[in-house]
Short mmCIF file of C-alpha atoms and ligand atoms in Angstrom, two decimals:
data_model
loop_
_atom_site.label_atom_id
_atom_site.label_comp_id
_atom_site.label_asym_id
_atom_site.label_seq_id
_atom_site.Cartn_x
_atom_site.Cartn_y
_atom_site.Cartn_z
CA MET A 13 129.93 111.75 75.90
CA THR A 14 132.28 110.79 72.85
CA GLU A 15 132.31 108.42 70.58
CA LYS A 16 134.66 106.59 73.41
CA ASP A 17 132.46 105.86 76.11
CA PHE A 18 130.91 104.12 73.69
CA LEU A 19 133.48 101.76 73.71
CA PRO A 20 132.94 98.69 75.43
CA ALA A 21 135.60 97.50 78.75
CA PRO A 22 136.20 93.40 78.22
CA TYR A 23 132.72 91.86 78.57
CA GLN A 24 133.42 89.28 81.96
CA HIS A 25 129.91 87.32 80.28
CA PHE A 26 130.16 84.87 76.76
CA SER A 27 127.18 83.27 76.11
CA ASP A 28 126.89 80.41 73.84
CA GLY A 29 123.72 82.14 72.01
CA GLY A 30 119.72 82.95 73.04
CA LYS A 31 117.22 85.14 70.86
CA VAL A 32 116.14 88.43 72.05
CA THR A 33 113.02 91.23 70.31
CA TRP A 34 112.27 94.03 70.08
CA LYS A 35 109.69 96.58 69.14
CA ALA A 36 110.64 100.26 67.66
CA PRO A 37 108.02 102.59 65.37
CA SER A 38 109.58 105.26 62.97
CA ASN A 39 109.31 109.15 63.92
CA ILE A 40 107.83 111.85 62.29
CA ALA A 41 110.13 114.85 62.29
CA LEU A 42 108.62 118.35 63.25
CA VAL A 43 112.44 120.15 62.41
CA LYS A 44 113.74 118.22 59.30
CA TYR A 45 117.21 116.71 59.19
CA TRP A 46 118.39 116.94 55.52
CA GLY A 47 122.42 117.10 55.15
CA LYS A 48 125.04 115.26 56.95
CA LEU A 49 129.24 114.99 57.51
CA ALA A 50 130.89 112.14 57.83
CA HIS A 51 129.93 109.50 60.16
CA GLN A 52 126.86 110.20 59.78
CA ILE A 53 127.00 113.55 62.55
CA PRO A 54 123.96 115.18 61.37
CA ALA A 55 124.66 119.08 58.74
CA ASN A 56 121.56 120.40 61.78
CA PRO A 57 119.90 119.88 65.03
CA SER A 58 115.55 117.85 64.38
CA ILE A 59 113.58 117.14 66.09
CA SER A 60 110.26 114.24 65.42
CA PHE A 61 107.07 113.20 67.38
CA THR A 62 108.02 109.24 67.79
CA LEU A 63 105.18 107.39 66.45
CA ASP A 64 103.37 104.32 67.47
CA ALA A 65 101.75 101.83 65.11
CA CYS A 66 103.86 102.16 62.20
CA ALA A 67 107.17 99.78 63.61
CA THR A 68 109.51 97.36 62.77
CA THR A 69 110.31 93.92 64.97
CA THR A 70 112.90 92.37 64.94
CA SER A 71 114.01 88.63 66.52
CA VAL A 72 117.61 88.80 66.31
CA SER A 73 118.89 84.37 67.32
CA TYR A 74 122.44 84.57 68.13
CA GLN A 75 124.76 82.04 68.22
CA LYS A 76 128.99 81.05 69.20
CA LYS A 77 130.56 80.32 66.43
CA GLU A 78 133.38 78.17 66.54
CA GLY A 79 136.28 79.92 65.87
CA ASN A 80 136.92 83.99 66.36
CA ILE A 81 138.24 83.77 62.22
CA GLY A 82 136.32 85.41 59.09
CA GLY A 83 133.75 88.33 58.36
CA PHE A 84 130.33 88.92 59.68
CA SER A 85 128.17 86.13 59.63
CA PHE A 86 124.55 86.48 59.55
CA ASP A 87 120.89 85.34 57.92
CA LEU A 88 118.41 87.60 56.96
CA PHE A 89 114.55 87.35 57.04
CA PHE A 90 111.96 90.07 56.06
CA GLU A 91 108.17 89.06 56.57
CA GLY A 92 109.17 85.34 57.04
CA LYS A 93 111.66 84.93 53.47
CA PRO A 94 114.88 85.19 52.77
CA LYS A 95 115.74 88.71 51.71
CA ALA A 96 119.16 88.91 49.95
CA ASP A 97 118.88 92.47 48.65
CA PHE A 98 118.80 94.19 53.01
CA LYS A 99 121.57 92.31 53.84
CA PRO A 100 124.77 94.35 52.21
CA LYS A 101 122.65 97.19 53.93
CA ILE A 102 123.26 95.30 57.77
CA GLU A 103 126.89 94.14 56.43
CA THR A 104 127.53 98.64 56.60
CA PHE A 105 126.00 98.84 59.52
CA PHE A 106 127.96 95.89 60.92
CA GLY A 107 131.49 97.25 59.90
CA ARG A 108 130.37 100.71 61.26
CA ILE A 109 129.79 99.85 64.58
CA GLU A 110 132.33 96.53 64.94
CA ALA A 111 135.00 98.85 67.80
CA TYR A 112 131.58 99.60 69.59
CA LEU A 113 130.24 95.50 70.24
CA PRO A 114 133.68 93.53 69.69
CA PHE A 115 131.23 90.47 69.91
CA LEU A 116 129.95 90.53 66.39
CA LYS A 117 132.50 88.77 64.84
CA LYS A 118 131.69 86.14 67.29
CA TYR A 119 128.26 84.81 66.34
CA HIS A 120 125.98 83.84 64.01
CA PHE A 121 122.91 85.58 63.80
CA ALA A 122 120.07 84.66 61.91
CA ILE A 123 117.13 88.21 61.97
CA GLU A 124 114.03 88.60 61.40
CA THR A 125 112.58 91.69 60.82
CA SER A 126 108.77 92.61 60.42
CA ASN A 127 107.06 95.91 59.99
CA SER A 128 103.37 96.58 60.98
CA PHE A 129 102.86 98.68 57.94
CA PRO A 130 102.77 97.10 54.00
CA HIS A 131 105.98 96.22 52.91
CA SER A 132 104.77 99.25 49.26
CA SER A 133 103.12 102.02 51.95
CA GLY A 134 105.91 104.26 49.84
CA ILE A 135 106.98 104.17 54.69
CA ALA A 136 110.58 103.65 54.66
CA SER A 137 111.33 101.27 57.69
CA SER A 138 115.24 102.37 57.55
CA ALA A 139 114.73 104.32 61.13
CA SER A 140 112.23 101.75 62.76
CA GLY A 141 114.36 98.73 61.60
CA MET A 142 117.18 100.45 62.11
CA ALA A 143 116.16 101.14 65.66
CA ALA A 144 114.48 97.60 66.51
CA LEU A 145 118.28 95.70 65.10
CA SER A 146 120.50 98.36 67.31
CA LEU A 147 118.01 97.88 70.63
CA CYS A 148 118.73 93.26 69.73
CA LEU A 149 122.35 93.55 69.71
CA MET A 150 122.76 96.06 73.18
CA ASP A 151 120.25 93.63 74.73
CA ILE A 152 122.65 90.84 73.73
CA GLU A 153 125.86 93.04 74.77
CA LYS A 154 123.98 93.54 78.60
CA GLN A 155 123.71 89.85 78.76
CA LEU A 156 127.49 90.14 78.02
CA ASN A 157 127.87 93.10 80.20
CA PRO A 158 124.90 92.53 82.93
CA GLU A 159 126.01 95.80 85.16
CA MET A 160 124.58 98.02 81.97
CA ASP A 161 122.17 101.06 83.43
CA GLU A 162 119.25 101.70 81.69
CA GLY A 163 119.28 105.03 80.69
CA PHE A 164 123.09 104.24 78.83
CA PHE A 165 121.78 101.13 77.51
CA LYS A 166 118.02 103.73 75.28
CA THR A 167 121.37 105.82 74.66
CA LYS A 168 123.66 104.06 73.45
CA ALA A 169 121.56 101.71 71.27
CA SER A 170 120.27 106.38 70.14
CA PHE A 171 124.50 106.29 68.58
CA LEU A 172 123.83 102.68 66.74
CA ALA A 173 121.20 103.96 65.77
CA ARG A 174 122.38 106.40 64.13
CA LEU A 175 125.55 105.22 62.49
CA GLY A 176 122.45 102.34 60.68
CA SER A 177 120.44 105.58 59.51
CA GLY A 178 120.86 108.98 61.04
CA SER A 179 116.81 109.64 61.84
CA ALA A 180 116.80 105.58 63.35
CA CYS A 181 118.45 107.56 66.87
CA ARG A 182 115.35 109.07 67.31
CA SER A 183 113.36 105.92 67.25
CA ILE A 184 114.01 104.63 70.77
CA GLU A 185 112.12 106.38 73.27
CA GLY A 186 109.46 108.96 72.65
CA ASP A 187 107.19 110.99 72.98
CA LEU A 188 109.30 113.75 71.93
CA ILE A 189 113.54 113.28 70.85
CA GLN A 190 115.69 116.29 69.72
CA TRP A 191 118.62 114.98 67.59
CA GLY A 192 122.08 116.94 67.13
CA GLU A 193 123.67 119.89 68.88
CA HIS A 194 122.12 123.52 69.72
CA PRO A 195 123.74 125.25 71.74
CA LYS A 196 120.42 126.14 74.04
CA ILE A 197 119.51 122.35 74.15
CA PRO A 198 121.70 120.84 77.92
CA ASN A 199 123.63 117.93 77.00
CA SER A 200 122.18 117.55 72.88
CA SER A 201 124.42 115.64 70.99
CA ASN A 202 125.77 115.15 67.38
CA LEU A 203 125.88 111.36 68.40
CA TYR A 204 122.28 109.94 69.47
CA GLY A 205 118.79 111.44 70.24
CA ILE A 206 117.99 112.48 73.71
CA LYS A 207 114.24 113.04 75.22
CA TYR A 208 113.36 116.79 74.81
CA PRO A 209 114.97 118.48 77.61
CA PHE A 210 112.20 120.94 78.12
CA GLU A 211 108.80 122.18 79.06
CA VAL A 212 106.10 120.44 77.00
CA ASN A 213 102.41 121.31 77.16
CA PRO A 214 99.86 118.47 77.82
CA ILE A 215 98.59 119.30 74.37
CA PHE A 216 101.43 117.43 72.54
CA LYS A 217 101.08 114.95 74.67
CA LYS A 218 97.73 113.39 72.34
CA TYR A 219 99.26 114.19 68.93
CA HIS A 220 97.47 111.89 65.57
CA ASP A 221 99.86 111.86 62.43
CA THR A 222 97.50 109.65 60.32
CA ILE A 223 100.01 109.30 56.96
CA LEU A 224 98.66 109.44 54.14
CA LEU A 225 99.82 107.15 51.36
CA VAL A 226 99.56 108.37 48.03
CA HIS A 227 102.28 107.28 46.17
CA LYS A 228 102.99 103.70 47.98
CA GLY A 229 106.22 103.53 44.32
CA GLN A 230 109.77 102.83 45.77
CA LYS A 231 111.07 106.60 46.59
CA GLN A 232 112.73 108.51 43.34
CA VAL A 233 115.90 109.86 45.45
CA SER A 234 117.56 107.84 48.85
CA SER A 235 117.73 109.30 52.04
CA THR A 236 122.54 109.09 51.13
CA VAL A 237 121.73 110.69 47.30
CA GLY A 238 118.87 114.09 49.06
CA HIS A 239 121.81 114.31 51.69
CA ASP A 240 124.68 114.56 49.49
CA LEU A 241 122.84 117.12 47.94
CA MET A 242 122.70 120.06 50.51
CA HIS A 243 127.14 119.73 50.08
CA ASN A 244 127.54 122.69 47.62
CA HIS A 245 123.88 123.93 47.35
CA PRO A 246 123.60 127.48 47.63
CA TYR A 247 121.23 127.51 50.55
CA ALA A 248 122.81 125.01 52.17
CA GLN A 249 124.04 127.45 55.93
CA ASN A 250 120.56 128.86 55.72
CA ARG A 251 118.60 125.85 55.84
CA PHE A 252 121.34 124.80 58.34
CA GLN A 253 120.53 128.05 60.72
CA GLN A 254 117.07 127.50 59.93
CA ALA A 255 117.02 124.31 61.80
CA TYR A 256 118.69 125.97 64.95
CA ASP A 257 116.08 128.81 64.90
CA ASN A 258 113.18 127.19 63.96
CA LEU A 259 114.51 124.69 67.24
CA ASP A 260 115.63 128.15 69.12
CA ARG A 261 111.30 129.51 68.08
CA LEU A 262 109.57 125.71 69.18
CA LYS A 263 111.00 125.81 72.79
CA SER A 264 108.90 128.66 74.25
CA ILE A 265 105.56 126.92 71.43
CA LEU A 266 106.02 123.61 72.51
CA ALA A 267 105.22 125.14 76.05
CA ASP A 268 103.01 127.61 75.07
CA GLY A 269 100.72 125.24 73.57
CA ASN A 270 101.14 127.80 71.01
CA LEU A 271 98.41 125.76 67.68
CA GLU A 272 98.73 128.27 65.27
CA ASP A 273 103.01 128.82 65.97
CA PHE A 274 104.00 125.56 66.06
CA ILE A 275 101.52 124.98 62.42
CA LYS A 276 104.51 128.06 61.09
CA ILE A 277 106.93 125.24 61.90
CA VAL A 278 106.00 122.70 60.73
CA GLU A 279 104.49 122.74 57.77
CA SER A 280 106.87 125.47 57.40
CA GLU A 281 110.50 122.50 57.30
CA ALA A 282 108.43 120.32 54.77
CA LEU A 283 108.16 122.89 52.35
CA THR A 284 112.19 123.83 53.22
CA LEU A 285 112.93 119.80 52.66
CA HIS A 286 111.19 120.04 49.20
CA ALA A 287 112.30 122.73 48.56
CA MET A 288 115.77 122.02 49.36
CA MET A 289 115.60 118.83 46.47
CA MET A 290 114.49 120.81 43.71
CA THR A 291 116.66 123.51 44.58
CA SER A 292 119.70 121.20 44.44
CA MET A 293 121.75 120.73 40.90
CA PRO A 294 120.84 117.43 40.52
CA TYR A 295 117.42 118.98 41.19
CA PHE A 296 114.18 116.73 42.40
CA ILE A 297 110.18 116.69 43.23
CA LEU A 298 108.80 114.10 44.95
CA MET A 299 105.71 116.06 45.59
CA LYS A 300 102.81 114.13 43.06
CA PRO A 301 99.32 116.41 42.18
CA ASP A 302 98.22 114.62 44.95
CA THR A 303 99.98 116.32 48.08
CA LEU A 304 99.87 119.29 46.76
CA GLU A 305 95.94 119.16 46.39
CA ILE A 306 96.15 118.01 49.56
CA ILE A 307 97.88 120.43 50.64
CA ASN A 308 95.59 123.25 49.02
CA LYS A 309 92.56 121.71 50.67
CA ILE A 310 93.73 121.37 54.48
CA TRP A 311 95.07 125.31 54.45
CA LYS A 312 91.01 126.40 53.53
CA TYR A 313 89.61 123.69 55.29
CA ARG A 314 92.07 125.20 58.40
CA ASN A 315 90.94 128.41 57.01
CA GLU A 316 87.28 128.42 56.93
CA SER A 317 86.92 125.93 59.86
CA ASN A 318 89.45 127.31 62.17
CA VAL A 319 90.34 123.34 63.32
CA PRO A 320 94.56 123.17 64.22
CA ILE A 321 95.20 120.82 61.45
CA CYS A 322 98.75 121.06 59.50
CA PHE A 323 100.80 118.78 57.26
CA THR A 324 103.84 117.11 57.09
CA LEU A 325 105.59 115.40 54.37
CA ASP A 326 109.25 112.97 53.95
CA ALA A 327 111.52 112.66 51.45
CA GLY A 328 108.09 111.70 49.50
CA ALA A 329 104.56 111.90 48.91
CA ASN A 330 102.91 111.36 51.10
CA VAL A 331 101.55 113.57 53.66
CA HIS A 332 101.10 113.52 57.33
CA VAL A 333 98.29 114.98 59.59
CA LEU A 334 99.37 116.30 62.34
CA TYR A 335 96.70 117.17 65.16
CA PRO A 336 96.16 117.56 67.95
CA GLU A 337 93.22 114.48 69.94
CA SER A 338 90.73 117.93 71.01
CA VAL A 339 89.86 118.01 67.13
CA LYS A 340 90.67 113.96 66.69
CA GLU A 341 86.11 113.79 65.14
CA LYS A 342 86.30 116.42 63.48
CA ALA A 343 90.05 115.95 61.57
CA ILE A 344 89.64 112.36 60.98
CA GLN A 345 85.30 113.45 59.05
CA PHE A 346 87.58 115.44 56.80
CA ILE A 347 90.79 113.39 55.99
CA GLN A 348 87.50 111.08 54.30
CA ASP A 349 85.75 113.33 53.28
CA GLU A 350 88.04 114.93 51.29
CA LEU A 351 91.19 113.85 51.44
CA VAL A 352 91.67 110.20 51.10
CA VAL A 353 89.90 110.52 47.14
CA HIS A 354 93.77 111.64 46.72
CA CYS A 355 94.97 108.58 48.55
CA GLU A 356 96.46 105.11 46.27
CA LYS A 357 93.59 102.38 46.31
CA GLY A 358 92.01 105.23 49.18
CA HIS A 359 95.54 103.72 51.71
CA TYR A 360 95.88 105.88 54.72
CA ILE A 361 97.52 105.01 58.11
CA CYS A 362 96.35 106.24 61.27
CA ASP A 363 98.82 106.51 63.96
CA ARG A 364 99.97 109.61 67.18
CA ILE A 365 102.32 109.59 69.36
CA GLY A 366 104.44 106.81 71.51
CA VAL A 367 106.19 106.19 74.27
CA GLY A 368 108.78 104.60 72.00
CA ALA A 369 110.60 100.67 71.54
CA LYS A 370 109.46 97.75 73.15
CA LYS A 371 111.38 94.93 74.60
C1 LIG B 420 113.07 114.06 55.57
O1 LIG B 420 117.70 109.33 57.96
O2 LIG B 420 116.76 108.20 56.04
O3 LIG B 420 113.21 111.84 56.65
O4 LIG B 420 120.79 108.86 57.13
O5 LIG B 420 120.71 108.89 55.38
O6 LIG B 420 120.39 106.63 56.90
P1 LIG B 420 120.40 108.87 56.38
O7 LIG B 420 118.69 109.31 55.74
P2 LIG B 420 117.82 109.27 57.13
O8 LIG B 420 116.93 110.31 56.79
C2 LIG B 420 115.06 111.17 56.47
C3 LIG B 420 115.21 112.55 56.35
C4 LIG B 420 113.47 113.16 56.76
C5 LIG B 420 114.37 114.21 57.81
C6 LIG B 420 114.61 113.47 59.56
O9 LIG B 420 113.41 112.84 59.56
O10 LIG B 420 114.76 114.14 59.40
#
């Protein structure tokens, strides 16, 4: 599909108003998206596990405006309180998606949003937040165009979410979502996420992600600044190629349930992401001493016990500890005994692979 396929035909109905609510999960990338071109086109393909517990719930009330003039009109409430500092991001988002949702200027919107995870956890809510908002807007569009089919609804929600935040396009469905054109992945697209189309071993269907909150403060580098660092980055082309190759390699690994090789790719991707930040200009170190302590402890424990537990990282200091259902008790015991001490105030979040957003 191309951008044009998301431009709607004239609407058949016009509702005066209503309210819709969606809950969308966060996701954790196995092969990372880092670097983008204009219009939120990723520099390389990525793949993620959709999460379950970490989610954003958004309600959008909409009411027809008098006349058809003026710009976008909306109020924004975060966890029950007006949130003026989120408004510019939504304004930019509406500007990017207006051509695809021409009803946007016809309504006044009240957007109420809240996260299942604490605001100050250092967990980015842009993926779940933009996914939930896009689903609400699609729900409104479906009322104006009731014939829309389910598949198109989800694909367009992912397309819109991407224009809000790249990784958000991987937060509409579960459980393993791929985004970005790859010559060997049929139907892969730079415009939206797709369900991973190849065989996936049952071991990856029940995977856990325990998120260790090492540092709950604001991110030192916003993702927009971060992606920009890949322009003129000395290692950019090799890095992008590596992401293509890792997606290639994952095909048989995911089918066979080869955890040893899965771990190699996932941990290497996390460290490469941080290596890109350390070798850009300007340069950043986003890991904290506790991040490194955790990584070293995971390596030691895995070597000694053969329990297939591994880590991945986002663009921050928190650590995502990944492990299959079969070693859940052992992994949780190890996390509590050895790793929680490295978390800010001992806080961590137990999450797992999930099935996607819900109305
Ligand atoms: C490190 O999706 O937050 O989490 O498109 O600028 O909103 P924008 O970036 P964003 O970048 C996420 C980067 C990452 C890796 C990943 O999720 O693939």
